């Protein structure tokens, strides 16, 4: 086999390097996209894990509070005094904002630590005082030490003032040095100073514990008798949580990137079909000389494997380069929002490279399988006389419908570990089954075409109608690429329309005021105080002002915390984008309204009871955790928070928690009111006007849709790549056919057909087959889009939407493919029909 490959396959690849380069390019592109996505996500996750380990250190266990305000610091004394505890490090965690050197407000994470204890568990947190600073600077309650990311972000030197937001005011702190922690912008300060500056007196966020040698973890926890609002967490909990929640996102990106590899397999199929057709005399001669059918099969498969190997090696190199560029210019986020603030370095692994290279080789071999079988089935003696072509696979009309039926059944299967694995398999079976239905579909569609009186059009239509097996070779790539393009177009259009209508519902006010990103961790430190809210409600020009309070609500350590939203709810059916009907209210029970993600992740279906962990703030500022029961009345759509959200009445939230803070104010203006004047009055109410942000509903809507379009821009590029690959397949297929039909064209020339008429025949066949392929691709794409919209999206991201088909865009897409396919077929025939007619039929004399 090696000798066969060395003496026949490699010279053939070199001789037809230009044609085979196109197939290698398709394999390379698919491997490069998939491998680059893997590298970006793996590097970002590894960087995040490294940053978490550096900041969290290497404790044996971490004690965390179940609420957003932590737990009573009195527990620390009990933990530190336990005989089996070697070291206990108390920590305050604050997510807030700070003002940089240019006056811009940027996110900043603040850790309050005991500088004498924390570095023993997490050396990266060791405060490094700047030259000339006091040796007691680490104990200064107003001193902060910035990590390298924060130093670059805020452009502040030692001795400069750093203004950190707390509420609607700024806390003045002094940069006294740095720390070596990687990751997001981070400031380290004395724990007592952090408690005072951010209203955390008497509270802790966590205690990192190192046990004594030989201590039993379970026994220590049992003896500590921790209160219900304190739990023992694994040190790598944050990394595991991010890995779990971003897994569906990473898998979807990888599957999307493999679209190019899938369509590339069809291009390899078309290129090798052309190669087999062009080399029929060679195969026939070799067959007569003793080359067996099995060896012919192995020869073509060896060529496809060589194409895959070369393309995959180039794809791994290109994917590594793409990942480097993406990590440098885009970070590790790629629009998913999971790795914000992480600046990862590339983590190349040979195992992953081998896996994706293997996928590329497999795709090439699968693409070359049918041409290899055609070469195996040929009759050498007949082919040597010019009486036979490469054989076609036996007809199996039941195969396509059976595969599509199996795909439809798989779409009904539930997700596996939060991944839509069966749905992906369903899409694959639908595509393969739809392509297997091409011959029957072409015959059915062309049956309705009326015969033409023009001889060239009559020949074109009749040949396209009767040689249906050739249609599979000609339009399989078009059907595959167009169906994927149609499916992605419908999915994106449906999602965009759903988001647009959702924004119309959730943005009813004229003006929005906030001081923290919605749903972010800064909501606990950057908020609008009650006196500001009261004064804002009575300003001239305000017809109505609705307050909103958003806070994180930890429910499951393995998942990010859902968001609890407290807002006025006089008419939930009007103010919430509900899915389904509302359950009737129950007497003496508080009502809650959950997002679709909340219902899916926590089984919070309408009619069930939901227990929410809340923090009760006393009149003296003390805090304690409570559990509050709610009756789930309904489910609403929320495209902003993938991890879940719960809406309750503002009055219920305040009665249960005593928390009067507000994160957002929504103003409905009185008729004729001046919005600019209202903004000036609101700025005058704030202690620092720079800490509040204004946005109109139209601005938020436009910005949201802009972000949406930018996030899905890659899908349009992938559609274009798929279509181009499909057109290359048409060109290769028709090139193979016109080479095999050169005697037919010569005979037509002897019968009086002009060169233009022969070209018209081929172009007519191309138009007929491409039009049939476009219709089949459109129908198949719509079927795949149903799976993407109604199965993949809800299973992966817990969002539902209505299917919207943009018929104008789809019609333009199909028309462009038909025109391009017709022109491609005509161009592919030019070389063959330019031969002298006598030479074309000379072999038959």
Tab-separated table of C-alpha atoms in Angstrom, residues 649-821:
chain	number	residue	atom	x	y	z
A	649	UNK	CA	-42.763	42.937	44.180
A	650	UNK	CA	-40.718	45.824	45.555
A	651	UNK	CA	-42.958	45.995	48.623
A	652	UNK	CA	-42.357	42.310	49.446
A	653	UNK	CA	-38.580	42.725	49.086
A	654	UNK	CA	-38.414	45.713	51.413
A	655	UNK	CA	-40.704	44.112	53.986
A	656	UNK	CA	-38.548	40.985	54.084
A	657	UNK	CA	-35.067	42.526	53.911
A	658	UNK	CA	-35.334	46.106	55.113
A	659	UNK	CA	-33.114	46.999	52.162
A	660	UNK	CA	-34.080	50.415	50.734
A	661	UNK	CA	-31.248	50.697	48.228
A	662	UNK	CA	-32.040	51.114	44.509
A	663	UNK	CA	-29.962	50.239	41.447
A	664	UNK	CA	-32.099	51.684	38.649
A	665	UNK	CA	-34.725	54.392	38.272
A	666	UNK	CA	-37.088	54.417	35.286
A	667	UNK	CA	-38.713	57.789	34.585
A	668	UNK	CA	-41.842	58.420	32.574
A	669	UNK	CA	-41.857	62.082	31.663
A	670	UNK	CA	-44.837	64.388	31.830
A	671	UNK	CA	-46.087	65.736	28.485
A	672	UNK	CA	-43.850	68.527	27.266
A	673	UNK	CA	-41.124	67.853	29.835
A	674	UNK	CA	-37.533	68.699	28.900
A	675	UNK	CA	-35.367	65.572	29.228
A	676	UNK	CA	-32.074	67.503	29.233
A	677	UNK	CA	-33.328	69.708	32.063
A	678	UNK	CA	-34.417	66.648	34.061
A	679	UNK	CA	-30.954	65.108	33.657
A	680	UNK	CA	-29.359	68.301	34.978
A	681	UNK	CA	-31.625	68.253	38.040
A	682	UNK	CA	-30.793	64.605	38.695
A	683	UNK	CA	-27.063	65.318	38.469
A	684	UNK	CA	-27.507	68.119	40.977
A	685	UNK	CA	-29.037	65.645	43.459
A	686	UNK	CA	-26.053	63.255	43.334
A	687	UNK	CA	-23.061	63.757	45.664
A	688	UNK	CA	-20.871	63.095	42.614
A	689	UNK	CA	-22.656	63.624	39.255
A	690	UNK	CA	-20.064	61.496	37.426
A	691	UNK	CA	-21.317	58.377	39.237
A	692	UNK	CA	-24.741	58.241	37.619
A	693	UNK	CA	-25.477	57.161	34.057
A	694	UNK	CA	-28.395	58.149	31.821
A	695	UNK	CA	-29.889	56.220	28.946
A	696	UNK	CA	-33.022	56.593	26.880
A	697	UNK	CA	-35.014	53.543	25.853
A	698	UNK	CA	-34.145	54.086	22.181
A	699	UNK	CA	-30.422	54.287	23.028
A	700	UNK	CA	-30.495	51.085	25.093
A	701	UNK	CA	-32.432	49.326	22.342
A	702	UNK	CA	-30.060	50.448	19.587
A	703	UNK	CA	-26.973	49.584	21.638
A	704	UNK	CA	-28.366	46.142	22.519
A	705	UNK	CA	-29.141	45.302	18.891
A	706	UNK	CA	-25.720	46.598	17.844
A	707	UNK	CA	-24.083	44.221	20.320
A	708	UNK	CA	-26.315	41.421	19.045
A	709	UNK	CA	-25.342	42.020	15.417
A	710	UNK	CA	-21.661	42.167	16.305
A	711	UNK	CA	-21.916	38.918	18.275
A	712	UNK	CA	-23.481	37.082	15.318
A	713	UNK	CA	-21.319	38.626	12.601
A	714	UNK	CA	-19.236	35.430	12.466
A	715	UNK	CA	-22.313	33.437	11.376
A	716	UNK	CA	-22.679	35.530	8.213
A	717	UNK	CA	-19.031	34.945	7.381
A	718	UNK	CA	-19.455	31.203	7.888
A	719	UNK	CA	-22.507	31.268	5.600
A	720	UNK	CA	-20.444	32.912	2.868
A	721	UNK	CA	-17.656	30.350	3.319
A	722	UNK	CA	-20.158	27.491	3.083
A	723	UNK	CA	-21.748	28.897	-0.102
A	724	UNK	CA	-18.370	29.438	-1.778
A	725	UNK	CA	-17.346	25.870	-0.940
A	726	UNK	CA	-20.627	24.639	-2.435
A	727	UNK	CA	-20.004	26.579	-5.664
A	728	UNK	CA	-16.510	25.128	-5.895
A	729	UNK	CA	-18.194	21.741	-5.670
A	730	UNK	CA	-20.466	22.602	-8.607
A	731	UNK	CA	-17.461	23.704	-10.655
A	732	UNK	CA	-15.551	20.510	-9.915
A	733	UNK	CA	-18.589	18.321	-10.553
A	734	UNK	CA	-19.439	19.851	-13.926
A	735	UNK	CA	-15.795	19.831	-14.920
A	736	UNK	CA	-15.796	16.075	-14.298
A	737	UNK	CA	-18.980	15.593	-16.277
A	738	UNK	CA	-17.961	17.611	-19.338
A	739	UNK	CA	-14.643	15.744	-19.436
A	740	UNK	CA	-16.508	12.460	-19.417
A	741	UNK	CA	-18.958	13.769	-22.073
A	742	UNK	CA	-16.448	15.097	-24.603
A	743	UNK	CA	-17.545	12.469	-27.183
A	744	UNK	CA	-21.160	13.482	-26.640
A	745	UNK	CA	-20.283	17.110	-27.297
A	746	UNK	CA	-18.328	16.120	-30.408
A	747	UNK	CA	-21.308	14.159	-31.703
A	748	UNK	CA	-23.597	17.154	-31.086
A	749	UNK	CA	-21.170	19.314	-33.030
A	750	UNK	CA	-21.309	16.864	-35.975
A	751	UNK	CA	-25.102	17.051	-35.809
A	752	UNK	CA	-24.971	20.817	-36.240
A	753	UNK	CA	-25.018	22.158	-32.684
A	754	UNK	CA	-23.004	25.320	-32.301
A	755	UNK	CA	-20.554	25.934	-29.472
A	756	UNK	CA	-23.015	28.369	-27.920
A	757	UNK	CA	-25.802	25.767	-28.000
A	758	UNK	CA	-23.597	23.155	-26.337
A	759	UNK	CA	-22.695	25.685	-23.654
A	760	UNK	CA	-26.400	26.413	-23.254
A	761	UNK	CA	-27.067	22.700	-22.690
A	762	UNK	CA	-24.545	22.536	-19.863
A	763	UNK	CA	-25.715	25.856	-18.426
A	764	UNK	CA	-29.319	24.636	-18.618
A	765	UNK	CA	-28.407	21.476	-16.741
A	766	UNK	CA	-26.601	23.599	-14.171
A	767	UNK	CA	-29.597	25.898	-13.808
A	768	UNK	CA	-32.025	22.976	-13.476
A	769	UNK	CA	-29.933	21.087	-10.971
A	770	UNK	CA	-28.930	24.170	-9.005
A	771	UNK	CA	-32.523	25.405	-8.849
A	772	UNK	CA	-33.645	21.999	-7.630
A	773	UNK	CA	-30.746	21.962	-5.162
A	774	UNK	CA	-31.665	25.453	-3.958
A	775	UNK	CA	-35.268	24.421	-3.312
A	776	UNK	CA	-34.137	21.262	-1.530
A	777	UNK	CA	-31.558	23.257	0.439
A	778	UNK	CA	-34.212	25.805	1.397
A	779	UNK	CA	-36.591	23.105	2.631
A	780	UNK	CA	-33.807	21.263	4.467
A	781	UNK	CA	-32.516	24.521	5.984
A	782	UNK	CA	-35.964	25.362	7.315
A	783	UNK	CA	-36.164	21.909	8.918
A	784	UNK	CA	-32.724	22.371	10.520
A	785	UNK	CA	-33.687	25.860	11.713
A	786	UNK	CA	-36.631	24.388	13.604
A	787	UNK	CA	-34.191	22.194	15.524
A	788	UNK	CA	-31.823	25.117	16.163
A	789	UNK	CA	-34.544	27.498	17.332
A	790	UNK	CA	-36.807	25.154	19.257
A	791	UNK	CA	-34.313	22.553	20.553
A	792	UNK	CA	-30.670	23.688	20.554
A	793	UNK	CA	-31.353	27.185	21.872
A	794	UNK	CA	-33.609	26.187	24.791
A	795	UNK	CA	-31.421	23.215	25.760
A	796	UNK	CA	-28.159	25.184	25.588
A	797	UNK	CA	-29.176	28.627	26.832
A	798	UNK	CA	-32.719	28.160	28.196
A	799	UNK	CA	-34.203	30.799	25.863
A	800	UNK	CA	-37.262	30.301	23.697
A	801	UNK	CA	-38.411	32.339	20.729
A	802	UNK	CA	-40.803	32.214	17.822
A	803	UNK	CA	-39.573	31.003	14.446
A	804	UNK	CA	-39.265	33.849	11.950
A	805	UNK	CA	-38.344	33.163	8.315
A	806	UNK	CA	-37.064	36.303	6.502
A	807	UNK	CA	-38.501	35.260	3.147
A	808	UNK	CA	-37.041	38.168	1.208
A	809	UNK	CA	-33.514	37.429	2.400
A	810	UNK	CA	-33.939	33.683	1.841
A	811	UNK	CA	-35.286	34.226	-1.688
A	812	UNK	CA	-32.329	36.478	-2.500
A	813	UNK	CA	-29.939	33.870	-1.107
A	814	UNK	CA	-31.470	31.069	-3.193
A	815	UNK	CA	-31.564	33.236	-6.329
A	816	UNK	CA	-27.906	34.174	-5.896
A	817	UNK	CA	-26.973	30.506	-5.537
A	818	UNK	CA	-28.929	29.549	-8.697
A	819	UNK	CA	-27.340	32.327	-10.761
A	820	UNK	CA	-23.865	31.568	-9.423
A	821	UNK	CA	-24.358	27.826	-9.984
